Coordinates of C-alpha atoms and ligand atoms in Angstrom, one line a residue:
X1 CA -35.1 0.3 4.3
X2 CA -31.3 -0.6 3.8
X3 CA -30.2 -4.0 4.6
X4 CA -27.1 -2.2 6.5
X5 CA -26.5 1.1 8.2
X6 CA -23.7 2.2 10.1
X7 CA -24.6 5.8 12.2
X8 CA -21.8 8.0 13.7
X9 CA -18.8 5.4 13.6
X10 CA -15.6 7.0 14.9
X11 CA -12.5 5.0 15.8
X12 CA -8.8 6.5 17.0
X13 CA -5.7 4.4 17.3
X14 CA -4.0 6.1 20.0
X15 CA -3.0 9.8 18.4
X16 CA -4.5 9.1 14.8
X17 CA -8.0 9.5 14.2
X18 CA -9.0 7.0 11.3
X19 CA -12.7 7.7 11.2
X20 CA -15.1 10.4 12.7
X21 CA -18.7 10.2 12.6
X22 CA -19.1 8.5 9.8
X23 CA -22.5 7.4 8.1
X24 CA -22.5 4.2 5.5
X25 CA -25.6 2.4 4.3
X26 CA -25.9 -1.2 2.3
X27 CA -29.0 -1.6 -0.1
X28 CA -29.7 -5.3 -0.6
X29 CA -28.1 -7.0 -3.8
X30 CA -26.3 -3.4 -4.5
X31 CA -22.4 -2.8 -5.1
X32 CA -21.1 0.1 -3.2
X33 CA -17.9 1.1 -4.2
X34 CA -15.8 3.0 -0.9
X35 CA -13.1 5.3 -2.5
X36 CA -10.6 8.0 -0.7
X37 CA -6.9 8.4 -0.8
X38 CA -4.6 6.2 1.5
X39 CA -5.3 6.5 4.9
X40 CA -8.9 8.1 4.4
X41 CA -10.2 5.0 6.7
X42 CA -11.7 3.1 4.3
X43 CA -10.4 -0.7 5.8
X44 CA -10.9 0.9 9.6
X45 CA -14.6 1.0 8.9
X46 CA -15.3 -2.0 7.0
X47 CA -12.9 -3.9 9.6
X48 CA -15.4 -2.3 12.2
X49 CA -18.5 -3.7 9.8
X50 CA -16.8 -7.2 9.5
X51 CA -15.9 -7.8 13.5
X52 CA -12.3 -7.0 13.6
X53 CA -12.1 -4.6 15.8
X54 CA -14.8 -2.9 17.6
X55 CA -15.6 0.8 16.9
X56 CA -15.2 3.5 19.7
X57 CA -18.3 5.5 18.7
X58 CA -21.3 4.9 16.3
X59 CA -24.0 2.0 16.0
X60 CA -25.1 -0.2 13.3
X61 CA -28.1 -2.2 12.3
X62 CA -28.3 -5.3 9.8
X63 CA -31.6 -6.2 8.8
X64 CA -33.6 -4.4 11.1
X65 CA -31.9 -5.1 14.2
X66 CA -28.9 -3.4 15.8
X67 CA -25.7 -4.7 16.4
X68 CA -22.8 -4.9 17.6
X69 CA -20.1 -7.6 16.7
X70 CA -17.1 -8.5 19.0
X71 CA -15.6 -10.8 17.0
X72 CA -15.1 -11.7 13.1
X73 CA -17.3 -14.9 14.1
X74 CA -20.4 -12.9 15.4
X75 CA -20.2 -11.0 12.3
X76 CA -19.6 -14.1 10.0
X77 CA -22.8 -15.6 11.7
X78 CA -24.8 -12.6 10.6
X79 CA -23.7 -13.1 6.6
X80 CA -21.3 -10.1 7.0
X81 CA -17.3 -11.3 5.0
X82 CA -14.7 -10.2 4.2
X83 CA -12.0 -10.4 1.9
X84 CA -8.3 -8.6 3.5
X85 CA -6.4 -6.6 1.9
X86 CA -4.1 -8.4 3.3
X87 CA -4.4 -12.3 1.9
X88 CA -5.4 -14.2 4.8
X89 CA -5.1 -17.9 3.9
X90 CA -2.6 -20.7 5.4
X91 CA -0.2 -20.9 2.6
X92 CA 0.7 -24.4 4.0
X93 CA -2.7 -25.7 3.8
X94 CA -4.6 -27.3 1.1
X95 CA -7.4 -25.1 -0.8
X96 CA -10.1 -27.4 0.4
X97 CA -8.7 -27.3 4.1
X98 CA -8.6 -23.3 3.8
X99 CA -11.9 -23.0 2.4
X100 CA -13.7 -24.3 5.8
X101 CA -10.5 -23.6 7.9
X102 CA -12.2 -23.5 11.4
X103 CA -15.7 -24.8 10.4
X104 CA -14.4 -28.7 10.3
X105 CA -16.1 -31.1 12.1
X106 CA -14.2 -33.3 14.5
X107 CA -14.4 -36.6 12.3
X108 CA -13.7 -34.7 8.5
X109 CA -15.0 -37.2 5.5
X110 CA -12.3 -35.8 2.8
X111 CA -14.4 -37.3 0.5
X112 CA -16.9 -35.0 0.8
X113 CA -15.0 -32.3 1.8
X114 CA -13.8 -32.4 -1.5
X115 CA -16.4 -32.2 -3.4
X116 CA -17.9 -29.4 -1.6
X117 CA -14.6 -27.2 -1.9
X118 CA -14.9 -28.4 -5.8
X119 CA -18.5 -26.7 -6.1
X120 CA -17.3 -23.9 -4.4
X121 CA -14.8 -23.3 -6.3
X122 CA -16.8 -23.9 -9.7
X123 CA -18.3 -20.9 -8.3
X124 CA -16.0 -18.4 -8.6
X125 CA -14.3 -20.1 -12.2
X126 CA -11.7 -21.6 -10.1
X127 CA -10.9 -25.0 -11.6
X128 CA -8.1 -27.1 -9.9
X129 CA -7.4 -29.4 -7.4
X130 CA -8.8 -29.0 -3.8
X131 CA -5.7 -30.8 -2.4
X132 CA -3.4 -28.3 -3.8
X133 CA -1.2 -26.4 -1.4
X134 CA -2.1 -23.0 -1.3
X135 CA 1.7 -21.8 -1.1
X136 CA 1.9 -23.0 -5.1
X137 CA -1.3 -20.9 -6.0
X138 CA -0.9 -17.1 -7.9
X139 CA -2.1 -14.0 -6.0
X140 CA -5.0 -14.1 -7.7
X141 CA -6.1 -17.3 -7.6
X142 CA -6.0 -17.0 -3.4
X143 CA -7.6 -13.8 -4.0
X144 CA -10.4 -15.9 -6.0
X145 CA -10.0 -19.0 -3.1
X146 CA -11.0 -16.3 -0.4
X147 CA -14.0 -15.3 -2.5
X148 CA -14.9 -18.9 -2.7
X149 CA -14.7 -18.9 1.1
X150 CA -16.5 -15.7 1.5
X151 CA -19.1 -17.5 -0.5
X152 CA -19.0 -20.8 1.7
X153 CA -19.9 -18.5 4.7
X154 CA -22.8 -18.0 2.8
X155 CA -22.4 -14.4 3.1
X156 CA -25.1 -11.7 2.4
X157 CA -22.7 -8.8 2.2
X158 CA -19.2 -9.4 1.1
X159 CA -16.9 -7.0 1.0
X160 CA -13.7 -6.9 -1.2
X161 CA -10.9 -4.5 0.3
X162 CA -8.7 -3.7 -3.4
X163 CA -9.3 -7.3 -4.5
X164 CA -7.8 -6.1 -7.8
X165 CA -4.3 -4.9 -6.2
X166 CA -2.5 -7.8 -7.4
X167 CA -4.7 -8.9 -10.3
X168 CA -4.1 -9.2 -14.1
X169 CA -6.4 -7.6 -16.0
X170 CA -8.4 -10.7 -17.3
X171 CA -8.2 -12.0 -13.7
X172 CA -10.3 -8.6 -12.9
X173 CA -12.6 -9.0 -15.7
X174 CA -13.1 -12.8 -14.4
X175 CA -13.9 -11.0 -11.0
X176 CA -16.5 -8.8 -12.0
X177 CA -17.8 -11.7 -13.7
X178 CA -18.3 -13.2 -10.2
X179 CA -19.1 -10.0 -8.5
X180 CA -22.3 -9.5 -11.0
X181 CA -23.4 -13.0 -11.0
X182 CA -23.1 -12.5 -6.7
X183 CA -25.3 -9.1 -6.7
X184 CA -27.6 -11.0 -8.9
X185 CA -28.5 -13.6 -6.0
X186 CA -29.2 -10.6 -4.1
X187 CA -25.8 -10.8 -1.5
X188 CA -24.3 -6.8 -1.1
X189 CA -21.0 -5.9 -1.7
X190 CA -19.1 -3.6 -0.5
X191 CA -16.1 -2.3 -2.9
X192 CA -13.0 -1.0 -1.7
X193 CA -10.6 0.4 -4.8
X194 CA -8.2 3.3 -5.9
X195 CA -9.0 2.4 -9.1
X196 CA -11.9 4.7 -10.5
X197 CA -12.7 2.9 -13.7
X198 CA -13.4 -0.3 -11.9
X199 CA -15.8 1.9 -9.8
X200 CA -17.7 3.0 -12.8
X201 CA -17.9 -0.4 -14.3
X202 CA -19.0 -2.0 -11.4
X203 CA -20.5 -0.2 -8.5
X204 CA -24.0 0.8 -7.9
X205 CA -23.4 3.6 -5.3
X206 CA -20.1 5.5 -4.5
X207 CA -19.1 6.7 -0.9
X208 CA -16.3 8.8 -0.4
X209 CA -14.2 9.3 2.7
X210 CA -11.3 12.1 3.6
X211 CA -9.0 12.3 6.4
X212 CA -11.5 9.8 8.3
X213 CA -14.4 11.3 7.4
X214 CA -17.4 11.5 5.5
X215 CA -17.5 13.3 2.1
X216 CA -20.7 11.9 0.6
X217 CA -22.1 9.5 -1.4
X218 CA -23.3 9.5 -4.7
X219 CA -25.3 6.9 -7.5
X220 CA -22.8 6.0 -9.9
X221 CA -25.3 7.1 -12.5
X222 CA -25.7 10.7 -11.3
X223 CA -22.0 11.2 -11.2
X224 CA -18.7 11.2 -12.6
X225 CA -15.0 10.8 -12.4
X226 CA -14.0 14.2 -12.0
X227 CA -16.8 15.0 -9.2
X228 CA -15.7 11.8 -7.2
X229 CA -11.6 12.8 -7.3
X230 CA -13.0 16.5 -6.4
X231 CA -14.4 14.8 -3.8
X232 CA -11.2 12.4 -2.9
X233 CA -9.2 15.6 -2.6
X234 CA -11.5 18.6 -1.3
X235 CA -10.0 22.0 -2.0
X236 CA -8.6 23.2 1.2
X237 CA -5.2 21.2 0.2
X238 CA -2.0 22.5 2.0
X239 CA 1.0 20.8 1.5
X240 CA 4.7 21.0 1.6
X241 CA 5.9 22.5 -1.8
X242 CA 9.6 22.6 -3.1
X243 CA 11.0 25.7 -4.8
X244 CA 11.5 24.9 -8.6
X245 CA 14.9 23.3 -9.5
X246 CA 17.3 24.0 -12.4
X247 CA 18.3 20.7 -13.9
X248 CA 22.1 20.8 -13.8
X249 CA 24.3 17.4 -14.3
X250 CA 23.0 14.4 -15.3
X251 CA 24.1 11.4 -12.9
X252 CA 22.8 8.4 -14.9
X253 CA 20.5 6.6 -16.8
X254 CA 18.3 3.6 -15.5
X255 CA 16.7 0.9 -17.6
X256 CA 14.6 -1.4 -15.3
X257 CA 12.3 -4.0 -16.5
X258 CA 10.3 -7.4 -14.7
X259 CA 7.7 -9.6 -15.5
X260 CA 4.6 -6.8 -14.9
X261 CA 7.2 -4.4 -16.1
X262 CA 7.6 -3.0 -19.3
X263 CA 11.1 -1.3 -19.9
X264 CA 11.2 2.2 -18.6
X265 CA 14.1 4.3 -18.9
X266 CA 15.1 6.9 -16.5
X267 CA 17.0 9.8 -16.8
X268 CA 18.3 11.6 -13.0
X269 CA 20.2 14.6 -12.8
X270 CA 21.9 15.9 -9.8
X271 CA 19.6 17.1 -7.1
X272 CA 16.5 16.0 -8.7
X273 CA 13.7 14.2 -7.1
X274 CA 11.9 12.2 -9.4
X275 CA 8.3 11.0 -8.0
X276 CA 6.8 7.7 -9.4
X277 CA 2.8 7.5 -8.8
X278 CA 0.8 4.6 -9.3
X279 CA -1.7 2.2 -7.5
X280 CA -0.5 -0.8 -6.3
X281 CA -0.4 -3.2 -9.4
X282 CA 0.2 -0.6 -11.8
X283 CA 3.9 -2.0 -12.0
X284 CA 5.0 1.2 -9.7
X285 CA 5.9 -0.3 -6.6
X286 CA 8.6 -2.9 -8.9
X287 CA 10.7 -0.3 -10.1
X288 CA 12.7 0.1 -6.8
X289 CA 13.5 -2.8 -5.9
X290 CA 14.5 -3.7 -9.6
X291 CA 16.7 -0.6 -9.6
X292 CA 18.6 -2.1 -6.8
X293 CA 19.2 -5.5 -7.6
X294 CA 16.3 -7.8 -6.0
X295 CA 14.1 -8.4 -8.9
X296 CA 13.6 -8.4 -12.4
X297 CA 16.8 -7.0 -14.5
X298 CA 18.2 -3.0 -14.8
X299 CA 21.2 -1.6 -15.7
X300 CA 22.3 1.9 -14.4
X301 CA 25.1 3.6 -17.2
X302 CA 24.6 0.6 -19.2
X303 CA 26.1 -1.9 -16.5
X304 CA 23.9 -4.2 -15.2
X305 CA 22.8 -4.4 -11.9
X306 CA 22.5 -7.9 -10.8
X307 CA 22.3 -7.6 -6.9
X308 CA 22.0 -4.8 -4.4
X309 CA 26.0 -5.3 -3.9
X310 CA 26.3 -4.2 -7.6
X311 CA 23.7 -1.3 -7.4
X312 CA 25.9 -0.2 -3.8
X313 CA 29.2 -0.1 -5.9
X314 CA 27.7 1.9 -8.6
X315 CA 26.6 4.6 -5.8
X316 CA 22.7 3.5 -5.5
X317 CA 21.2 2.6 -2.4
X318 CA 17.5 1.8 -1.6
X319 CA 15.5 2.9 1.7
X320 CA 13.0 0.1 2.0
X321 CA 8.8 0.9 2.1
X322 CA 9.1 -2.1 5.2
X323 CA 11.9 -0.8 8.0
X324 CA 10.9 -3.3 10.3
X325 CA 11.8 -6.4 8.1
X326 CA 14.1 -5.0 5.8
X327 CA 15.7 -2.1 7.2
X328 CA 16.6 -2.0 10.8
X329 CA 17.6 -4.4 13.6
X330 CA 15.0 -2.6 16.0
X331 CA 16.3 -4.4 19.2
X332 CA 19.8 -2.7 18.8
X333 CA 21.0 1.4 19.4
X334 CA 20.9 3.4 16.8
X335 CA 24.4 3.4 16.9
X336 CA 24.9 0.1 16.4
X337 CA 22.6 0.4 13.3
X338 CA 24.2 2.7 11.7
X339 CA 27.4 1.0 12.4
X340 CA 26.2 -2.4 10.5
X341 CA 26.2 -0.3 7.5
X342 CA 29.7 0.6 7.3
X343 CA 31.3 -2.0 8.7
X344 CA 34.3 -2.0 6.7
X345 CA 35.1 1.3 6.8
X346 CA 35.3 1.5 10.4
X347 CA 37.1 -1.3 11.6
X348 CA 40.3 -2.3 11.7
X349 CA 42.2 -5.4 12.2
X350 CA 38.5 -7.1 13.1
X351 CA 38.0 -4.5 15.9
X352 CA 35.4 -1.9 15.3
X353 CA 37.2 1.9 16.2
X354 CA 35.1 2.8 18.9
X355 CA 35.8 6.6 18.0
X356 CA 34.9 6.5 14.3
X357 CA 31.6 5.0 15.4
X358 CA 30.7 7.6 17.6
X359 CA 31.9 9.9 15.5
X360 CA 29.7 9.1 12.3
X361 CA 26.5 8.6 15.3
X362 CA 26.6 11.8 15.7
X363 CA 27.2 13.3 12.6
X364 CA 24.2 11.4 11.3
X365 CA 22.1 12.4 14.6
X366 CA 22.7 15.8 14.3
X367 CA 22.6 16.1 10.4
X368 CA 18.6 14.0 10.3
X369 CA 17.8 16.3 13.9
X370 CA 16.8 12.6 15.0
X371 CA 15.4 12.7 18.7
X372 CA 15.6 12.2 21.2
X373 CA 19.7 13.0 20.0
X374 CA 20.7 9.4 22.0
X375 CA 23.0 6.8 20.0
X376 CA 22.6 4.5 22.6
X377 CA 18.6 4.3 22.6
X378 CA 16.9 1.0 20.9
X379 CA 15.5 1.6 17.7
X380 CA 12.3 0.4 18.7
X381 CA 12.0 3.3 21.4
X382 CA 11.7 5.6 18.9
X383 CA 9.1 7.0 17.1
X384 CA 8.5 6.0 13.2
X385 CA 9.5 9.5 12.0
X386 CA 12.5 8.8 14.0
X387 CA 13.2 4.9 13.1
X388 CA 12.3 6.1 9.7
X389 CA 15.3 8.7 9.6
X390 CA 17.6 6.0 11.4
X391 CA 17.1 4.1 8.1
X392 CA 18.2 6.7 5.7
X393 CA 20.8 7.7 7.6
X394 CA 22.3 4.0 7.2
X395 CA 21.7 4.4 3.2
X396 CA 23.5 8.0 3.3
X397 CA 26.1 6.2 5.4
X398 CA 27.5 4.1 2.2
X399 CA 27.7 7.8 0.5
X400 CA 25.3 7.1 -2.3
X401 CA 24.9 9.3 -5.6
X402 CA 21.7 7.7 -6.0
X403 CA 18.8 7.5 -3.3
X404 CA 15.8 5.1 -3.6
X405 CA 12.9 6.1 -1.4
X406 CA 9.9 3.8 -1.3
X407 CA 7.1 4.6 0.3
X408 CA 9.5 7.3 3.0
X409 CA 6.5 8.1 4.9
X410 CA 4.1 5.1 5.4
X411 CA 3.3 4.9 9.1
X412 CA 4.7 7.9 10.0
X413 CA 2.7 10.8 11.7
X414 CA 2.4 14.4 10.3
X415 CA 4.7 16.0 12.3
X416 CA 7.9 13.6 11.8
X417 CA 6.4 13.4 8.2
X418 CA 7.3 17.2 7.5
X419 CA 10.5 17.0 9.0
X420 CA 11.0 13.8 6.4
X421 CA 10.2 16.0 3.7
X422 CA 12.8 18.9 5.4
X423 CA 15.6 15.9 5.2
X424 CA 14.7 14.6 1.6
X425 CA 14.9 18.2 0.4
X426 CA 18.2 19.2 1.7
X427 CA 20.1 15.5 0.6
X428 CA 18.3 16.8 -3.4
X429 CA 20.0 20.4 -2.7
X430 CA 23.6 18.7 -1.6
X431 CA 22.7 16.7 -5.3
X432 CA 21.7 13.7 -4.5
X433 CA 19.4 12.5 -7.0
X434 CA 16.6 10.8 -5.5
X435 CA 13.5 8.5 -7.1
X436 CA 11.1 8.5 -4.9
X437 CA 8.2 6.1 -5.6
X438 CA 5.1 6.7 -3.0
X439 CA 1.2 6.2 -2.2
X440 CA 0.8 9.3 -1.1
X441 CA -0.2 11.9 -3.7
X442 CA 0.3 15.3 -1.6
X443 CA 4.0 13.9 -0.7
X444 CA 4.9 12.9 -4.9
X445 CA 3.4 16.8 -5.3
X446 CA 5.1 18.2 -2.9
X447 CA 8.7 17.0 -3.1
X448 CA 9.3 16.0 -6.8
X449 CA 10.4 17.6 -10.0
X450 CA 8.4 15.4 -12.1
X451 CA 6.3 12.6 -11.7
X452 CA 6.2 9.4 -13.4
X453 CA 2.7 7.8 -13.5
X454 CA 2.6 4.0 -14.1
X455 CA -0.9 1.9 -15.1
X456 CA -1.4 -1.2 -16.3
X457 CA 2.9 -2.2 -16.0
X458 CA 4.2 0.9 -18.3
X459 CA 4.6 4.6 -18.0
X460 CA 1.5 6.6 -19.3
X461 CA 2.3 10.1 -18.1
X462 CA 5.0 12.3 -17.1
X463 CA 3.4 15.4 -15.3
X464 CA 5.6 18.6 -14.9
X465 CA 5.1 21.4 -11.8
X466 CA 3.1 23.0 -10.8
X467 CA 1.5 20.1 -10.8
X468 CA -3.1 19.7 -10.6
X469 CA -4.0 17.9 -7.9
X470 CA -6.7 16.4 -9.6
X471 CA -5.0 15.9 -12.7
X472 CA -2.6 13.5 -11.0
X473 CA -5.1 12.1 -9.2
X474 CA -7.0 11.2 -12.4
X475 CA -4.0 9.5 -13.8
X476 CA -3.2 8.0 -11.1
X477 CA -6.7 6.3 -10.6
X478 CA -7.3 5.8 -14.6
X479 CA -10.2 8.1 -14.8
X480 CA -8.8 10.3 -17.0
X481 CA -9.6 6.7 -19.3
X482 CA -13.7 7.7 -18.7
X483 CA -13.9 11.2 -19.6
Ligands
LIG1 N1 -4.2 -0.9 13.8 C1 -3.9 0.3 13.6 N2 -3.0 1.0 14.5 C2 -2.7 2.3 14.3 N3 -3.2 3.0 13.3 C3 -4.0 2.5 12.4 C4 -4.4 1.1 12.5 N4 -5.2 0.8 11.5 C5 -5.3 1.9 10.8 N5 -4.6 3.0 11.3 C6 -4.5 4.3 10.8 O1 -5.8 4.8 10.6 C7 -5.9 5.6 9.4 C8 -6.8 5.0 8.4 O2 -6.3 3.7 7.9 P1 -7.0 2.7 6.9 O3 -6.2 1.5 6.8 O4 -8.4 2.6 7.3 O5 -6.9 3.6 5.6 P2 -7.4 3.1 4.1 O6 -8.3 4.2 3.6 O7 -7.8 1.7 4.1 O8 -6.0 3.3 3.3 P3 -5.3 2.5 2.1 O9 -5.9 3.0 0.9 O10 -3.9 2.9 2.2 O11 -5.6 1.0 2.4 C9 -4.4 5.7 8.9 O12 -3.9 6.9 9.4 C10 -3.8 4.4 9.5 O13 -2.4 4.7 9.7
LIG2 MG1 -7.0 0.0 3.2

């Protein structure tokens, strides 16, 4: 009998369905690797395994016995961990005092404390200091700290929610080190990763999830790349697909480069969209930002780009992936919003021209269809379609030849997503060129000209419509490596 079965788990989050109906099953001492593209519901469920939320449908039993945890402790008490996505340590602490955060006694012997947090992290190859803060640690040394803590729990399934995201590559091979030496003392884990080599080095068994639900699950021995990403896509795939473009002018040339970076160089001509693919980690997600002046170093026509004030002047503006921290004050209107990006242009003497304002609200309204068609509603009364098109309109504002769109669509339902897509394809056919660097496979197929595919911090393909859904998806995912 497995050690773990979840029957019939189904969860919705107001309109969104994350998961329906789905069946998952833990053999003792075995890593299962849970793969599907972004959104398919892969944290939901194991959030629902480790007590983070509870599920609204479905039943599970551990061990024999059913269950049902309301809270990470109760699951924590039954040997179920896990390890975020999203790091969850208190960078202000010390390691030792995050490795039993919330498990001290009242009177704490730091002596011994110490040296327990010192085996612990012998455990998982982690030599340094227990009293350093964890603020001065790399990603993947918390990512290894959390394991440790995992580990202190004394956990008998652990599961690791794309541990690797952040890691470099001997930092992964240090973490399958410590994943085998785990399975071998009989404690499950549960794998969470985009990346499909990983799966086949590691993982016992293979479960796949789509749109929420359950695709199947396969022995890693008794399959293979290309079944699993036939899986991870289906065939029923409808999405939103752009007539095919004539190059016509080119607008400029981009070097960018950073630390997990190596130089790429890119070419944009006037109304192209160019889509960058890549998991997170593959160096992808660095090129925006770079292009605009936050990080690492790029020039744009030869002239460097040293700030986001230089990359404005030379006609480039970025939409954030994060609206709520980086792009929007969502307690004021929309109009005052877009206002804040223009500033100059529309005052005079210190005094903002109340008519110019208006006047560029609406244009901006009308032109994105936002809705409800109010400049004087709250940003944070709208939907994220809506807040989402707020944004852009304040890039399109500063009259850009150059659009950066990162990650356009995260959080935004289907509906608002296709009118997104409606938007970004009209600013290409006005000839805007547009880089567009995204998660989301259907949306880099459906809108771009070509797509860029980043692994390992460089370029390794550029793919050319009409694009293979699988095909990208094995790029993407580095399987194309196994075959
Ligand atoms: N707390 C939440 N509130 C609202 N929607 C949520 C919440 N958590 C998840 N969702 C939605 O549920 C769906 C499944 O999300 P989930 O995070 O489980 O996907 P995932 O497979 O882990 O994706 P990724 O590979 O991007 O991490 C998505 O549509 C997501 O937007
Ligand atoms: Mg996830």
């Amino acid at each position: 009998m497995a050690l773990l079965s979840m029957h019939g788990v189904s969860k919705r989050f107001g309109a969104v369905t994350a998961l329906q109906g789905v069946d998952f099953t833990l053999e003792a001492g075995e890593v299962h690797a849970l793969v599907g593209e972004n959104g398919a519901g892969k944290s939901t469920l194991m959030k629902i395994l480790a007590g983070v939320q509870p599920p609204d449908e479905g039943h599970m039993q551990l061990g024999g016995d059913d269950v049902r945890f309301s809270s990470v402790q109760e699951a924590q008490a039954r040997g179920v961990v896990m390890v975020y996505q999203e790091l969850a340590l208190v960078p202000t602490l010390s390691v030792a005092e995050n490795l039993f955060l919330g498990r001290l006694p009242r009177f704490v012997d730091y002596g011994a404390l110490r040296t327990r947090a010192r085996t612990l992290l012998a455990q998982v190859d982690l030599h340094l200091d227990p009293d350093t803060e964890v603020a001065r640690l790399s990603i993947g040394e918390r990512q290894l700290v959390e394991i440790a803590r995992a580990l202190a729990r004394e956990g008998r399934v652990l599961i690791l929610d794309e541990p690797t995201a952040a890691l470099a590559s001997t930092e992964t091979d240090r973490l399958f080190e410590i994943i085998t030496r785990v399975k071998a003392s009989g404690v499950s884990v549960v794998y969470i990763s985009h990346r499909l080599e990983e799966v086949f080095r590691i993982a016992d068994r293979v479960t796949v999830l789509r749109d929420g639900a359950l695709v199947g699950t396969r022995t890693v021995a008794d399959t293979n790349a290309e079944q699993v990403i036939e899986m991870m896509v289906g065939s029923s795939v409808h999405r939103y697909e752009r007539p095919a473009r004539v190059r016509e002018r080119v607008v400029g040339t981009f070097e960018v480069t950073e630390r997990d970076l190596r130089p790429v160089r890119i070419t944009l001509h006037a109304g192209e969209i160019v889509g960058l693919a890549g998991v997170i980690g593959s160096g992808r997600e660095r090129v925006l930002p770079c292009a605009f002046g936050l990080r690492g170093s790029a020039r744009w026509n030869d002239a460097a780009i040293g700030s986001p004030r230089d990359a404005i002047k030379a006609g480039i503006v970025l939409v954030p992936s994060d609206r709520k921290t980086q792009g929007l004050v969502v307690g004021l209107s929309v109009e005052a919003n877009l206002s804040l990006a223009t500033l100059g242009r529309l005052q005079r003497f210190g005094f903002m021209r109340a008519g110019a304002v208006r006047a560029q609200s609406r244009h901006w309204i009308e032109r994105l269809s936002l809705r409800p068609p109010d400049p004087d509603k709250a940003v944070w009364e709208l939907s994220g379609g809506n807040q989402q098109k707020v944004v852009i309109a304040k890039a399109l504002a500063t009259e850009p030849e150059v659009l950066l769109l990162d990650e356009p669509t995260r959080g935004v339902d289907v509906g608002a997503r296709a009118e997104l897509y409606d938007v970004i394809d009209d600013l290409s056919s006005r000839g805007l060129a547009l880089l567009l660097s995204s998660s989301d496979t259907e949306e880099l197929l459906g809108l771009s000209d070509r797509i860029l595919v980043f692994r390992e911090g460089r370029v390794t393909a550029e793919l050319q419509p009409p694009y293979d859904y699988e095909e990208v998806v094995a790029h993407v995912t580095g399987a194309h490596q196994l075959a």
